[in-house]
Amino acid sequence: MVTVLVSGSLLSYFVSNYLYREQRERLIVQAQEISFLVGAALALPGSPAAMLRLADTFERLLGAAVWITDASGEVVITSPRFRQDRGRRLPAAEIERVLAGKTVVHLQYDPQVRENVLSVAIPIWVNGRPAGAVVVRSPLTGMAATWQGIRRELGRAALLAVVFAALVGLTLSRRISGPVREMTAATRKLAAGQYRVNVPVRGDDELAELAGAINELSERLDNTIAALNREKSQTQAILTSIAEGVIAAGARGEVLFANGPARRLLGCDDAPDQDGGARLAELTGTPVREAAREALMRALTQNQAVQIQVEGLGGRQLAIVASPVRGSAGESQGAVALLRDISEEIRQERNRREFLASVSHELKTPLTSIRGFLQALVDKVAGDEKEVQRYHRLMLQETIRLTRLVNSLLDLSRIESGVLQLHLQPVDLGELADEAVNQMLPESDDKGVSLENKVGVEEELPLVWADRDRVKQILINLLDNAVRHTPAGGQVEVSAHLVSSRGAGPGAGADTEVEVHVRDTGVGIPAEELPNIWERFYKVDKSRRRYVEGDAGGMSDRSGREAAGEGSGTGLGLAIVKELVLLHGGRLGVDSEPGRGSDFWFTLPVQGPRRPPE
């Protein structure tokens, strides 16, 4: 009886809420449609008359009052039936919320119609600004009638349910053995491992208490087992998905677990997995397996962490770190080993040492020259004033070269550390290329190399979105590199054209880039050296030399064509070019053939960042 009453009350509450929500959502949708039409009508001549017709039409279609207010909340237009409402003013708080772009819905008693009225207020948008509000008001007469009918039907259903429940209760009361059979079946399911069981609880006697205890036990067991399974699955998923290899061994030397990366590093896909079953003694056949076995066995027997470095497949360097697993009392329960590929770390350390050695060499060379010239001047080796001036000029050149090397190192360090910030703006690439070419003309003329700018000549280009100074630095680095490695009588030219941002070909669409080329007719670069030319201090051919003017008219050698870009070549120019292009979000590359010259290219975006609409 109580259940039926409670269910009826809840159903009554839910149905009334449902009807109210349906009515509210319908009015909101209708108000939004009217707001859109009114906003459009305000832009037309004779908008008041048009809005009056709209209000009248929607009143007849919807059976609801339609108000149109101005920005102050005053009702300026209604349908003819509600003419008396013109001049009314919405509450200040309500119109303030509407003009803030919010939808205001409220239900209140209206003394004019003597019943509850549901009201919805929607802002009217004109040119992106709220110009007023549309208010749709609908009495709840229809909903109340519908609700009265539903209540009558619910009352009949509740009466039938009470009669039926009485009959069922009378029948069940005669079946005392039914609950016993149900509880017996439930306990058998628990014993079989099916922990989610539910015994119906009838009444408050001893049988009901026993049924409730069985249900509680079932729920607790099910939750505990589910939590354990989730924890196990989560741990297993973590161990399986990490990049490093993990091997776990028990206290008796049995392999309990090995994830995928561990099996790959061990060199066998059939190595022990999470099902276990194998023993450490079976890990043989390769240096990695034997090193893993040794590390785990030592961790088990010595009860301390062990680290071993070994060379794996393909010459990869692996670090194996094994640690004992101890129980709460400190006893050994097994060991776990982590297999990690440290090849990249070793390579980076080697590169760091080579970089320091290269920097030291690059700094030492000009300093040695300067010292030699100074020593010659101190010892008065120079024969006349002309010779002294020549020494001074050479020392100045070496000092400039040293300054450029330090500046290049600082630039590269700022780029790689993320300190360098680009000042992006629209840039005329043709104008910028002219400046770079003019700056390089003295050096190209001294060497007898023709230098030409074709940017914007063959094809009209849009402005690029870039840092003007850094793009100029890119161009000067590439031009200097080209001029220094082009013999007398050769040519160097700069050109540019539009390409798709996906490299699909030329075109001036929404997703385009400008591709800049610096071509020379110089000595070229072997194909096997091309992937490495962007590295710092990389020497394309260590058997070739570049020359600078030396003492007594001689030549002092330096390693040949480098990834260089400034002045007499710091060995850092192309490395800086790469980092600056990538910082702009562009691409770069080079096409070259020994004896036929090189074509260095990079891309810059045409469009800047998109701004949100105002």
XYZ file of C-alpha atoms in Angstrom:
614
model
C 0.000 0.000 0.000
C 2.738 2.435 1.038
C 4.771 1.504 -2.027
C 1.836 2.238 -4.316
C 1.187 5.590 -2.639
C 4.846 6.585 -2.788
C 5.105 5.423 -6.401
C 1.950 7.337 -7.290
C 3.245 10.478 -5.620
C 6.612 10.204 -7.346
C 4.967 9.525 -10.700
C 2.670 12.502 -10.148
C 5.678 14.685 -9.409
C 7.654 13.445 -12.415
C 4.721 13.833 -14.834
C 4.004 17.401 -13.699
C 7.673 18.260 -14.030
C 7.774 16.665 -17.464
C 4.785 18.676 -18.692
C 6.298 21.854 -17.311
C 9.676 21.200 -18.963
C 8.022 20.410 -22.301
C 6.016 23.641 -22.182
C 9.115 25.626 -21.182
C 11.302 24.162 -23.966
C 8.561 24.770 -26.542
C 8.245 28.415 -25.506
C 12.047 28.876 -25.565
C 12.279 27.517 -29.127
C 9.340 29.681 -30.261
C 10.825 32.758 -28.593
C 14.171 32.153 -30.317
C 12.444 31.936 -33.711
C 10.499 35.146 -33.042
C 13.705 36.880 -31.850
C 15.454 35.948 -35.087
C 12.574 37.254 -37.235
C 12.258 40.466 -35.214
C 16.011 41.061 -35.467
C 15.755 40.689 -39.247
C 12.660 42.919 -39.402
C 14.399 45.750 -37.542
C 16.764 46.106 -40.490
C 13.829 46.688 -42.934
C 11.789 49.840 -43.611
C 8.546 49.993 -41.678
C 9.847 47.628 -39.019
C 7.198 48.555 -36.332
C 4.340 47.542 -38.614
C 6.175 44.351 -39.592
C 6.824 43.454 -35.965
C 3.155 44.137 -35.071
C 2.069 41.699 -37.751
C 4.621 39.172 -36.465
C 3.281 39.473 -32.904
C -0.329 39.031 -34.079
C 0.576 36.067 -36.284
C 2.522 34.245 -33.586
C -0.213 34.868 -30.982
C -2.766 33.178 -33.232
C -0.380 30.314 -34.102
C 0.948 29.678 -30.604
C -1.976 30.662 -28.417
C 0.427 32.720 -26.325
C 0.941 36.416 -25.714
C 3.934 37.964 -27.539
C 5.624 41.103 -26.211
C 8.477 42.994 -27.865
C 10.459 45.333 -25.605
C 13.137 47.883 -26.222
C 16.562 47.897 -24.543
C 15.095 49.590 -21.438
C 12.620 46.746 -20.877
C 9.490 48.719 -21.889
C 6.895 46.737 -23.863
C 6.582 48.589 -27.172
C 4.784 46.074 -29.407
C 2.172 43.406 -28.591
C -0.512 41.602 -30.532
C -3.812 43.518 -30.756
C -5.412 41.270 -28.134
C -2.884 42.321 -25.506
C -2.795 46.023 -26.458
C -3.331 46.950 -22.819
C 0.105 45.503 -21.942
C 1.949 48.101 -24.015
C 3.933 50.413 -21.813
C 4.544 47.768 -19.161
C 8.166 47.425 -18.128
C 10.038 44.250 -17.358
C 11.779 44.116 -13.952
C 15.245 45.705 -14.099
C 16.984 42.506 -13.012
C 15.189 40.522 -15.717
C 15.951 42.929 -18.603
C 19.566 43.182 -17.384
C 19.978 39.397 -17.646
C 18.301 39.326 -21.069
C 20.566 42.081 -22.433
C 23.515 40.070 -21.128
C 22.535 37.381 -23.649
C 20.748 35.043 -21.213
C 17.361 33.346 -21.546
C 15.073 34.199 -18.608
C 12.261 31.771 -17.715
C 9.907 32.136 -14.760
C 6.503 30.924 -13.633
C 4.267 33.290 -11.660
C 0.636 34.022 -10.925
C -0.883 36.713 -13.174
C -3.876 38.484 -11.575
C -5.104 39.658 -14.983
C -5.731 36.120 -16.228
C -6.135 34.709 -12.688
C -3.837 31.747 -13.151
C -0.169 30.782 -13.366
C 1.625 32.068 -16.470
C 4.889 30.679 -17.888
C 7.042 33.481 -19.305
C 10.158 33.219 -21.508
C 12.347 36.243 -22.390
C 14.948 36.043 -25.215
C 17.303 38.844 -26.354
C 16.870 40.420 -29.823
C 20.227 40.656 -31.608
C 20.812 43.426 -34.145
C 24.290 43.700 -35.701
C 25.723 41.508 -32.945
C 24.277 43.657 -30.100
C 21.175 43.085 -27.924
C 18.538 45.642 -28.945
C 15.641 44.463 -26.799
C 13.764 41.327 -25.842
C 11.013 39.011 -27.050
C 8.726 37.798 -24.256
C 6.375 34.866 -24.862
C 3.766 34.318 -22.120
C 1.537 31.255 -21.969
C -1.052 30.367 -19.278
C -0.829 26.834 -17.932
C -4.539 26.181 -18.491
C -3.957 23.422 -21.021
C -1.235 21.779 -18.972
C -3.460 21.833 -15.869
C -6.277 20.112 -17.733
C -3.897 17.496 -19.029
C -2.539 16.968 -15.542
C -6.037 16.502 -14.045
C -6.743 13.760 -16.563
C -3.455 12.043 -15.790
C -4.196 12.197 -12.055
C -7.532 10.522 -12.552
C -5.901 7.716 -14.492
C -3.159 7.393 -11.881
C -5.781 7.098 -9.154
C -7.498 4.285 -10.995
C -4.145 2.546 -11.592
C -3.192 2.942 -7.924
C -6.497 1.406 -6.811
C -6.009 -1.557 -9.098
C -2.402 -1.919 -7.860
C -3.569 -1.981 -4.232
C -6.098 -4.707 -4.951
C -3.527 -6.710 -6.881
C -0.913 -6.302 -4.139
C -3.372 -7.552 -1.543
C -4.067 -10.655 -3.568
C -0.373 -11.308 -4.193
C 0.516 -10.769 -0.535
C -2.154 -13.217 0.513
C -0.785 -15.771 -1.887
C 2.874 -15.288 -0.858
C 2.071 -15.447 2.808
C 0.996 -19.012 2.257
C 4.363 -19.921 0.774
C 6.797 -19.953 3.636
C 9.180 -22.248 1.831
C 9.709 -19.817 -1.069
C 12.204 -17.499 0.681
C 14.155 -20.473 2.009
C 14.603 -21.858 -1.494
C 15.694 -18.458 -2.772
C 18.329 -18.037 -0.041
C 19.607 -21.569 -0.652
C 20.058 -20.803 -4.355
C 21.812 -17.521 -3.521
C 24.365 -19.163 -1.204
C 25.145 -21.760 -3.852
C 25.847 -18.982 -6.361
C 28.209 -17.337 -3.863
C 30.037 -20.617 -3.357
C 30.377 -20.954 -7.149
C 32.024 -17.502 -7.450
C 28.967 -15.543 -8.631
C 29.111 -12.739 -6.108
C 26.373 -10.488 -7.469
C 23.198 -12.150 -6.124
C 20.003 -10.638 -4.747
C 17.610 -12.390 -2.393
C 14.187 -10.720 -2.133
C 13.614 -9.361 1.368
C 10.011 -9.835 2.528
C 8.862 -8.497 5.855
C 10.948 -7.965 8.968
C 11.124 -11.423 10.474
C 14.199 -13.613 10.878
C 14.020 -14.810 7.271
C 14.018 -11.198 6.040
C 17.038 -10.368 8.203
C 18.880 -13.412 6.837
C 18.029 -12.422 3.260
C 19.295 -8.888 3.892
C 22.558 -10.208 5.379
C 23.082 -12.431 2.325
C 22.493 -9.466 0.001
C 24.952 -7.299 1.958
C 27.567 -10.044 1.916
C 27.059 -10.470 -1.829
C 27.459 -6.742 -2.508
C 30.602 -6.428 -0.395
C 32.214 -9.478 -1.981
C 31.359 -8.257 -5.472
C 32.745 -4.762 -4.785
C 35.940 -6.134 -3.232
C 36.608 -8.568 -6.077
C 35.827 -5.854 -8.672
C 38.217 -3.411 -6.946
C 40.972 -6.031 -6.878
C 40.425 -6.826 -10.562
C 40.478 -3.121 -11.476
C 43.688 -2.568 -9.538
C 45.281 -5.601 -11.146
C 44.168 -4.527 -14.637
C 45.392 -0.977 -14.064
C 48.787 -2.130 -12.823
C 49.087 -4.569 -15.708
C 48.057 -1.899 -18.217
C 50.664 0.514 -16.844
C 53.432 -2.069 -16.977
C 52.365 -3.143 -20.459
C 52.148 0.373 -21.917
C 55.342 1.981 -20.573
C 58.169 2.318 -23.061
C 60.776 0.619 -20.866
C 60.946 -3.146 -20.533
C 59.854 -4.631 -17.207
C 60.594 -8.177 -15.966
C 59.347 -9.439 -12.607
C 60.676 -12.619 -10.963
C 59.484 -14.513 -7.895
C 61.563 -15.458 -4.863
C 62.204 -18.949 -6.299
C 63.494 -17.633 -9.614
C 60.303 -17.992 -11.663
C 59.512 -15.254 -14.171
C 56.159 -13.742 -13.232
C 55.806 -11.026 -15.844
C 57.534 -9.477 -18.873
C 55.880 -6.679 -20.868
C 56.059 -6.161 -24.637
C 59.071 -3.811 -24.671
C 60.994 -6.274 -22.487
C 60.256 -9.129 -24.880
C 61.376 -7.021 -27.833
C 64.597 -5.966 -26.101
C 65.252 -9.578 -25.131
C 64.974 -10.457 -28.810
C 62.194 -13.026 -28.579
C 58.435 -12.541 -28.748
C 57.885 -15.879 -27.028
C 59.671 -14.696 -23.872
C 57.758 -15.047 -20.593
C 54.713 -12.807 -20.414
C 52.167 -12.040 -17.770
C 51.192 -15.725 -17.533
C 54.657 -16.552 -16.177
C 55.777 -20.166 -16.008
C 59.382 -19.808 -17.180
C 62.462 -19.653 -14.970
C 65.395 -17.242 -14.943
C 67.729 -20.071 -15.896
C 65.966 -20.217 -19.285
C 66.990 -16.637 -20.165
C 69.998 -17.529 -22.331
C 71.154 -17.281 -25.914
C 71.840 -13.542 -26.263
C 73.892 -11.034 -24.290
C 70.749 -9.116 -23.285
C 68.981 -12.197 -21.910
C 72.043 -13.302 -19.989
C 72.558 -9.807 -18.583
C 68.882 -9.647 -17.506
C 69.180 -13.058 -15.841
C 72.380 -12.051 -14.050
C 70.892 -8.773 -12.807
C 67.749 -10.452 -11.452
C 69.660 -13.322 -9.814
C 72.084 -10.926 -8.131
C 69.203 -8.778 -6.884
C 67.573 -11.908 -5.426
C 70.689 -13.335 -3.810
C 72.418 -10.113 -2.713
C 69.158 -8.327 -1.776
C 70.393 -5.047 -3.309
C 69.995 -3.055 -6.516
C 72.133 -4.116 -9.495
C 72.840 -2.177 -12.718
C 74.342 -3.677 -15.898
C 74.958 -2.058 -19.288
C 74.909 -4.333 -22.351
C 74.810 -4.002 -26.133
C 71.543 -5.222 -27.640
C 70.174 -5.875 -31.114
C 71.322 -3.440 -33.804
C 74.063 -2.086 -31.579
C 71.583 -0.451 -29.197
C 72.953 0.210 -25.718
C 70.721 -1.048 -22.906
C 70.800 -0.347 -19.178
C 69.352 -3.115 -16.967
C 68.530 -2.086 -13.395
C 67.263 -4.844 -11.078
C 65.984 -4.245 -7.548
C 64.752 -6.675 -4.875
C 61.106 -6.679 -3.835
C 60.785 -6.876 -0.063
C 57.799 -7.717 2.103
C 56.538 -5.787 5.109
C 58.999 -7.657 7.349
C 61.919 -7.033 4.983
C 61.954 -10.558 3.541
C 62.716 -11.050 -0.154
C 59.629 -11.700 -2.243
C 61.253 -11.460 -5.652
C 62.927 -8.940 -7.930
C 61.994 -6.590 -10.722
C 64.241 -5.439 -13.582
C 63.891 -2.360 -15.785
C 65.363 -2.579 -19.309
C 65.969 0.866 -20.807
C 67.411 1.857 -24.173
C 70.077 4.460 -23.385
C 71.467 4.727 -26.924
C 70.049 8.220 -27.365
C 71.496 9.376 -24.041
C 74.910 8.025 -25.016
C 74.613 9.692 -28.427
C 73.683 13.008 -26.837
C 76.593 12.782 -24.417
C 78.939 12.004 -27.308
C 77.526 14.933 -29.278
C 77.978 17.172 -26.260
C 81.629 16.228 -26.005
C 82.148 16.631 -29.753
C 80.403 19.996 -29.597
C 82.662 21.190 -26.800
C 85.694 19.964 -28.726
C 84.481 21.723 -31.891
C 83.775 24.953 -30.038
C 87.202 24.803 -28.417
C 88.814 24.250 -31.822
C 86.803 27.027 -33.463
C 87.751 29.435 -30.695
C 91.363 28.333 -30.658
C 91.966 28.889 -34.382
C 91.335 32.686 -34.524
C 92.959 33.191 -31.134
C 96.089 31.379 -32.348
C 96.182 33.569 -35.471
C 95.743 36.752 -33.453
C 98.461 35.670 -31.043
C 100.830 34.923 -33.933
C 100.267 38.295 -35.542
C 100.685 40.097 -32.202
C 103.883 38.181 -31.527
C 105.166 39.167 -34.956
C 104.390 42.819 -34.230
C 106.013 42.644 -30.793
C 109.118 41.025 -32.301
C 109.063 43.636 -35.084
C 109.032 40.980 -37.797
C 106.984 43.239 -40.063
C 109.321 44.992 -42.463
C 107.371 48.175 -43.179
C 104.187 50.060 -42.368
C 102.289 48.255 -45.158
C 103.109 44.897 -43.581
C 102.028 46.182 -40.156
C 98.724 47.331 -41.623
C 98.227 43.928 -43.196
C 98.764 42.246 -39.801
C 96.304 44.649 -38.228
C 93.731 43.885 -40.906
C 94.149 40.124 -40.461
C 93.798 40.428 -36.691
C 90.608 42.459 -37.187
C 89.212 39.772 -39.506
C 89.990 37.042 -36.975
C 88.405 39.130 -34.206
C 85.273 39.626 -36.315
C 85.186 35.904 -37.035
C 85.538 35.173 -33.312
C 82.742 37.615 -32.483
C 80.475 36.026 -35.072
C 81.175 32.573 -33.695
C 80.239 33.680 -30.172
C 77.102 35.454 -31.447
C 76.108 32.364 -33.409
C 76.561 30.192 -30.326
C 74.431 32.593 -28.299
C 71.712 32.660 -30.987
C 71.637 28.878 -31.193
C 71.516 28.545 -27.411
C 68.630 31.033 -27.158
C 66.678 29.217 -29.880
C 67.162 25.733 -28.446
C 66.347 26.855 -24.889
C 63.122 28.566 -26.007
C 64.254 32.011 -24.867
C 64.189 33.524 -28.364
C 60.784 35.045 -29.122
C 59.701 35.836 -32.681
C 58.165 39.253 -33.404
C 55.727 38.189 -36.126
C 54.365 40.749 -38.568
C 53.485 41.020 -42.270
C 56.787 41.095 -44.206
C 57.485 42.016 -47.834
C 59.794 39.177 -48.843
C 60.987 40.883 -52.034
C 62.104 43.960 -50.154
C 63.805 41.860 -47.504
C 65.618 39.784 -50.133
C 66.904 43.021 -51.743
C 68.396 44.093 -48.412
C 70.077 40.719 -47.893
C 71.472 40.636 -51.446
C 72.785 44.214 -51.183
C 74.490 43.339 -47.899
C 76.228 40.357 -49.542
C 77.204 42.160 -52.770
C 80.664 43.314 -51.540
C 81.646 39.754 -50.670
C 80.270 38.318 -53.928
C 81.963 41.036 -56.008
C 85.298 40.382 -54.282
C 85.001 36.726 -55.203
C 83.710 37.335 -58.721
C 80.355 35.635 -58.125
C 77.146 36.963 -59.689
C 74.434 37.579 -57.083
C 70.838 38.204 -58.200
C 67.452 38.639 -56.469
C 64.420 37.289 -58.379
C 61.934 37.363 -55.482
C 58.707 38.973 -56.698
C 59.994 39.309 -60.275
C 58.622 36.121 -61.821
C 55.549 35.921 -59.568
C 53.689 38.463 -57.438
C 53.855 37.314 -53.826
C 51.682 38.144 -50.820
C 53.155 39.309 -47.538
C 54.482 36.551 -45.288
C 53.806 36.302 -41.544
C 57.292 36.251 -40.024
C 59.948 37.921 -37.891
C 61.634 40.348 -40.301
C 65.073 40.334 -38.655
C 65.199 36.555 -38.307
C 64.153 35.936 -41.922
C 66.873 38.328 -43.021
C 69.315 36.344 -40.888
C 68.173 33.146 -42.656
C 68.699 34.700 -46.086
C 72.142 36.113 -45.222
C 73.280 32.773 -43.797
C 72.196 30.904 -46.931
C 73.613 33.552 -49.307
C 76.932 33.664 -47.465
C 77.125 29.860 -47.563
C 76.394 29.867 -51.305
C 78.874 32.654 -52.170
C 81.705 31.083 -50.172
C 81.353 27.778 -51.999
C 80.799 29.085 -55.512
C 83.940 29.610 -57.620
C 84.690 32.818 -59.500
C 82.385 33.252 -62.483
C 79.585 31.315 -60.761
C 76.082 32.484 -60.005
C 73.927 32.714 -56.869
C 70.264 33.697 -57.058
C 67.321 34.071 -54.683
C 63.798 33.268 -55.872
C 60.418 32.493 -54.327
C 56.992 31.199 -55.315
C 53.698 30.167 -53.755
C 53.102 26.524 -52.823
C 50.406 24.625 -50.968
C 51.106 24.227 -47.259
C 50.899 20.473 -47.831
C 53.367 20.595 -50.670
C 50.694 19.861 -53.308
C 51.989 22.496 -55.735
C 51.529 26.166 -56.468
C 48.391 28.014 -55.637
C 47.093 31.002 -53.732
C 44.457 29.434 -51.515
C 43.726 29.858 -47.848
C 46.453 27.402 -46.831
C 49.516 28.551 -48.793
C 53.162 29.184 -48.081
C 55.949 31.041 -49.823
C 58.836 28.759 -50.746
C 62.183 30.610 -50.941
C 65.121 29.166 -52.883
C 68.821 30.084 -52.725
C 70.556 28.420 -55.689
C 74.241 28.408 -56.530
C 76.489 26.885 -59.179
C 79.110 25.886 -56.631
C 80.862 22.655 -55.756
C 77.748 20.823 -54.546
C 77.299 18.336 -51.700
C 77.433 14.511 -51.902
C 74.039 12.844 -51.366
C 75.222 10.867 -48.345
C 76.199 14.099 -46.582
C 72.924 15.968 -47.118
C 71.100 14.671 -43.985
C 73.935 15.898 -41.759
C 74.608 19.398 -43.062
C 72.173 20.991 -40.581
C 74.232 19.810 -37.605
C 76.497 22.179 -35.719
C 80.140 22.268 -36.935
C 79.451 19.451 -39.412
C 82.195 19.160 -42.080
C 80.945 17.911 -45.440
C 84.346 16.650 -46.549
C 87.137 16.634 -44.001
C 89.733 16.123 -46.733
C 88.865 19.482 -48.319
C 89.970 22.819 -46.868
C 88.748 26.389 -46.943
C 91.350 29.102 -46.929
C 91.711 32.456 -45.288
C 94.532 34.893 -45.798
C 97.501 33.965 -43.578
C 100.900 35.193 -42.508
C 103.454 36.320 -45.117
C 100.934 35.948 -47.938
C 100.443 32.262 -47.190
C 97.252 30.336 -46.419
C 95.990 28.921 -43.119
C 93.633 25.987 -43.614
C 90.308 25.160 -42.051
C 88.025 22.214 -42.621
C 86.065 22.373 -45.887
C 82.500 23.191 -46.762
C 80.523 23.443 -43.517
C 77.012 24.045 -42.425
C 78.039 27.676 -42.058
C 76.352 30.933 -42.579
C 78.018 34.069 -41.317
C 81.047 35.950 -42.561
C 83.958 33.589 -43.077
C 81.967 30.643 -41.762
C 81.314 29.749 -38.136
C 80.054 26.232 -38.763
C 76.722 27.202 -37.177
C 74.915 29.043 -39.959
C 72.824 26.183 -41.321
C 72.046 24.931 -37.814
C 70.657 28.400 -37.016
C 68.749 28.448 -40.321
C 67.081 25.146 -39.462
C 66.032 26.231 -35.983
C 64.684 29.612 -37.167
C 62.661 28.071 -40.013
C 61.148 25.462 -37.684
C 60.403 28.212 -35.160
C 58.347 29.941 -37.889
C 56.451 26.690 -38.484
C 58.031 26.243 -41.905
C 59.822 23.465 -43.750
C 63.308 23.402 -45.268
C 65.538 21.219 -47.389
C 68.331 21.114 -49.943
C 68.845 19.580 -53.365
C 72.465 19.254 -54.419
C 74.784 17.346 -56.707
C 78.590 17.490 -56.637
C 79.911 19.728 -59.393
C 76.497 21.172 -60.264
C 75.663 23.381 -57.292
C 73.096 23.378 -54.511
C 69.519 24.579 -54.017
C 68.643 25.428 -50.414
C 64.940 26.138 -49.806
C 62.614 26.983 -46.923
C 58.961 27.974 -46.510
C 57.163 30.747 -44.609
C 53.414 31.017 -43.895
C 51.383 33.556 -45.835
C 48.640 34.120 -43.292
C 49.009 35.209 -39.682
C 47.137 33.753 -36.697
C 43.363 33.859 -36.895
C 41.676 36.353 -34.573
C 38.373 35.579 -32.837
C 35.370 37.483 -34.161
C 34.624 40.695 -32.323
